[in-house]
Amino acid sequence: MDQKNRLVRDYTPMRLEDSGKTIRTRQLEGQEYKETLTKKLQEVVDGYSSTKENRESLTRLADMMEVIHELTYTHGATIEEVEHIRQHRRKVRGGFKNRTLLIEVEE
């Protein structure tokens, strides 16, 4: 996996240095951080899509949640606010428990 120019978890640089690697990092701010988090979310979603084992799938879902938490903060909100919105949308529009695939809509 390419380890250059990618957003990593907080302890990754320390773990790499502890393993004898020399690294270079910089801190992201503002819009660049938000855009990089968005790319990270897509990276984790792609990883989830390619998993075969249940445990790895759950790990990828946890990674998605971590990125979603951080994205939430970039919008000046809390995860509780997002959860409230999710619950409201579920109440008004429903969830996905019925597993319904819409085949076609005719005008």
PDB file of C-alpha atoms in Angstrom:
ATOM      1  CA  MET A   1       0.000   0.000   0.000  1.00  0.00           C
ATOM      2  CA  ASP A   2       1.266   3.449  -0.882  1.00  0.00           C
ATOM      3  CA  GLN A   3       2.088   5.216   2.371  1.00  0.00           C
ATOM      4  CA  LYS A   4       2.780   8.634   0.852  1.00  0.00           C
ATOM      5  CA  ASN A   5       0.430  11.610   0.980  1.00  0.00           C
ATOM      6  CA  ARG A   6      -2.360   9.892   2.858  1.00  0.00           C
ATOM      7  CA  LEU A   7      -4.210  10.720   6.024  1.00  0.00           C
ATOM      8  CA  VAL A   8      -3.216   8.364   8.832  1.00  0.00           C
ATOM      9  CA  ARG A   9      -4.409   7.745  12.366  1.00  0.00           C
ATOM     10  CA  ASP A  10      -2.739   9.684  15.170  1.00  0.00           C
ATOM     11  CA  TYR A  11      -0.427   6.894  16.370  1.00  0.00           C
ATOM     12  CA  THR A  12       0.720   5.721  12.927  1.00  0.00           C
ATOM     13  CA  PRO A  13       3.740   8.063  12.681  1.00  0.00           C
ATOM     14  CA  MET A  14       4.990   6.926  16.098  1.00  0.00           C
ATOM     15  CA  ARG A  15       4.509   3.258  15.189  1.00  0.00           C
ATOM     16  CA  LEU A  16       6.435   3.742  11.937  1.00  0.00           C
ATOM     17  CA  GLU A  17       9.301   5.507  13.719  1.00  0.00           C
ATOM     18  CA  ASP A  18       9.351   2.816  16.420  1.00  0.00           C
ATOM     19  CA  SER A  19       9.794   0.232  13.660  1.00  0.00           C
ATOM     20  CA  GLY A  20      12.935   2.045  12.459  1.00  0.00           C
ATOM     21  CA  LYS A  21      11.442   3.993   9.561  1.00  0.00           C
ATOM     22  CA  THR A  22      12.213   7.643   8.883  1.00  0.00           C
ATOM     23  CA  ILE A  23       9.091   9.635   8.121  1.00  0.00           C
ATOM     24  CA  ARG A  24       8.019  13.150   7.199  1.00  0.00           C
ATOM     25  CA  THR A  25       4.608  14.518   8.175  1.00  0.00           C
ATOM     26  CA  ARG A  26       2.658  17.761   8.279  1.00  0.00           C
ATOM     27  CA  GLN A  27      -0.597  18.818   9.905  1.00  0.00           C
ATOM     28  CA  LEU A  28      -3.613  19.587   7.737  1.00  0.00           C
ATOM     29  CA  GLU A  29      -5.936  22.500   8.433  1.00  0.00           C
ATOM     30  CA  GLY A  30      -9.285  23.844   7.290  1.00  0.00           C
ATOM     31  CA  GLN A  31     -10.586  22.964   3.860  1.00  0.00           C
ATOM     32  CA  GLU A  32      -7.569  20.806   3.006  1.00  0.00           C
ATOM     33  CA  TYR A  33      -8.253  18.659   6.089  1.00  0.00           C
ATOM     34  CA  LYS A  34     -11.945  18.346   5.204  1.00  0.00           C
ATOM     35  CA  GLU A  35     -11.148  17.360   1.601  1.00  0.00           C
ATOM     36  CA  THR A  36      -8.553  14.835   2.756  1.00  0.00           C
ATOM     37  CA  LEU A  37     -11.009  13.333   5.248  1.00  0.00           C
ATOM     38  CA  THR A  38     -13.535  12.987   2.424  1.00  0.00           C
ATOM     39  CA  LYS A  39     -10.944  11.111   0.346  1.00  0.00           C
ATOM     40  CA  LYS A  40     -10.140   8.958   3.386  1.00  0.00           C
ATOM     41  CA  LEU A  41     -13.815   8.078   3.758  1.00  0.00           C
ATOM     42  CA  GLN A  42     -13.912   6.903   0.132  1.00  0.00           C
ATOM     43  CA  GLU A  43     -10.709   4.900   0.719  1.00  0.00           C
ATOM     44  CA  VAL A  44     -12.275   3.165   3.719  1.00  0.00           C
ATOM     45  CA  VAL A  45     -15.565   2.549   1.858  1.00  0.00           C
ATOM     46  CA  ASP A  46     -13.603   0.991  -1.008  1.00  0.00           C
ATOM     47  CA  GLY A  47     -11.758  -1.190   1.516  1.00  0.00           C
ATOM     48  CA  TYR A  48     -15.059  -2.259   3.063  1.00  0.00           C
ATOM     49  CA  SER A  49     -16.452  -3.158  -0.356  1.00  0.00           C
ATOM     50  CA  SER A  50     -13.557  -5.521  -0.990  1.00  0.00           C
ATOM     51  CA  THR A  51     -13.637  -7.352   2.356  1.00  0.00           C
ATOM     52  CA  LYS A  52     -14.696 -10.968   2.497  1.00  0.00           C
ATOM     53  CA  GLU A  53     -14.564 -11.759   6.216  1.00  0.00           C
ATOM     54  CA  ASN A  54     -17.085 -10.546   8.777  1.00  0.00           C
ATOM     55  CA  ARG A  55     -14.469  -9.331  11.293  1.00  0.00           C
ATOM     56  CA  GLU A  56     -12.616  -7.285   8.665  1.00  0.00           C
ATOM     57  CA  SER A  57     -15.934  -5.807   7.507  1.00  0.00           C
ATOM     58  CA  LEU A  58     -16.687  -4.686  11.063  1.00  0.00           C
ATOM     59  CA  THR A  59     -13.215  -3.152  11.345  1.00  0.00           C
ATOM     60  CA  ARG A  60     -13.799  -1.187   8.132  1.00  0.00           C
ATOM     61  CA  LEU A  61     -17.190  -0.014   9.428  1.00  0.00           C
ATOM     62  CA  ALA A  62     -15.468   1.196  12.617  1.00  0.00           C
ATOM     63  CA  ASP A  63     -12.934   3.050  10.446  1.00  0.00           C
ATOM     64  CA  MET A  64     -15.804   4.698   8.562  1.00  0.00           C
ATOM     65  CA  MET A  65     -17.337   5.797  11.843  1.00  0.00           C
ATOM     66  CA  GLU A  66     -14.035   7.329  12.961  1.00  0.00           C
ATOM     67  CA  VAL A  67     -13.787   9.350   9.751  1.00  0.00           C
ATOM     68  CA  ILE A  68     -17.456  10.346  10.014  1.00  0.00           C
ATOM     69  CA  HIS A  69     -16.845  11.596  13.559  1.00  0.00           C
ATOM     70  CA  GLU A  70     -13.963  13.770  12.319  1.00  0.00           C
ATOM     71  CA  LEU A  71     -15.958  15.071   9.353  1.00  0.00           C
ATOM     72  CA  THR A  72     -18.755  15.965  11.759  1.00  0.00           C
ATOM     73  CA  TYR A  73     -16.349  18.116  13.780  1.00  0.00           C
ATOM     74  CA  THR A  74     -15.201  19.919  10.616  1.00  0.00           C
ATOM     75  CA  HIS A  75     -18.817  21.042  10.180  1.00  0.00           C
ATOM     76  CA  GLY A  76     -18.845  22.443  13.708  1.00  0.00           C
ATOM     77  CA  ALA A  77     -21.251  19.776  14.909  1.00  0.00           C
ATOM     78  CA  THR A  78     -21.239  16.823  17.263  1.00  0.00           C
ATOM     79  CA  ILE A  79     -21.877  13.183  16.527  1.00  0.00           C
ATOM     80  CA  GLU A  80     -24.983  13.479  18.728  1.00  0.00           C
ATOM     81  CA  GLU A  81     -26.361  16.088  16.327  1.00  0.00           C
ATOM     82  CA  VAL A  82     -25.729  13.785  13.382  1.00  0.00           C
ATOM     83  CA  GLU A  83     -27.383  10.925  15.263  1.00  0.00           C
ATOM     84  CA  HIS A  84     -30.416  13.125  15.939  1.00  0.00           C
ATOM     85  CA  ILE A  85     -30.650  13.943  12.227  1.00  0.00           C
ATOM     86  CA  ARG A  86     -30.281  10.249  11.367  1.00  0.00           C
ATOM     87  CA  GLN A  87     -33.078   9.283  13.756  1.00  0.00           C
ATOM     88  CA  HIS A  88     -35.348  12.025  12.426  1.00  0.00           C
ATOM     89  CA  ARG A  89     -34.758  10.973   8.815  1.00  0.00           C
ATOM     90  CA  ARG A  90     -35.419   7.358   9.741  1.00  0.00           C
ATOM     91  CA  LYS A  91     -38.684   8.342  11.437  1.00  0.00           C
ATOM     92  CA  VAL A  92     -39.830  10.433   8.464  1.00  0.00           C
ATOM     93  CA  ARG A  93     -38.406   8.389   5.556  1.00  0.00           C
ATOM     94  CA  GLY A  94     -37.751   4.989   7.085  1.00  0.00           C
ATOM     95  CA  GLY A  95     -34.565   2.963   7.200  1.00  0.00           C
ATOM     96  CA  PHE A  96     -33.430   0.087   5.018  1.00  0.00           C
ATOM     97  CA  LYS A  97     -34.706  -2.875   7.070  1.00  0.00           C
ATOM     98  CA  ASN A  98     -37.217  -3.880   4.371  1.00  0.00           C
ATOM     99  CA  ARG A  99     -34.334  -4.306   1.897  1.00  0.00           C
ATOM    100  CA  THR A 100     -36.456  -2.851  -0.924  1.00  0.00           C
ATOM    101  CA  LEU A 101     -34.831  -2.371  -4.315  1.00  0.00           C
ATOM    102  CA  LEU A 102     -36.694   0.118  -6.501  1.00  0.00           C
ATOM    103  CA  ILE A 103     -36.672  -1.325 -10.006  1.00  0.00           C
ATOM    104  CA  GLU A 104     -38.413   1.377 -12.000  1.00  0.00           C
ATOM    105  CA  VAL A 105     -40.600   4.471 -11.736  1.00  0.00           C
ATOM    106  CA  GLU A 106     -42.807   5.465 -14.639  1.00  0.00           C
ATOM    107  CA  GLU A 107     -43.844   9.074 -15.154  1.00  0.00           C
TER     108      GLU A 107
END
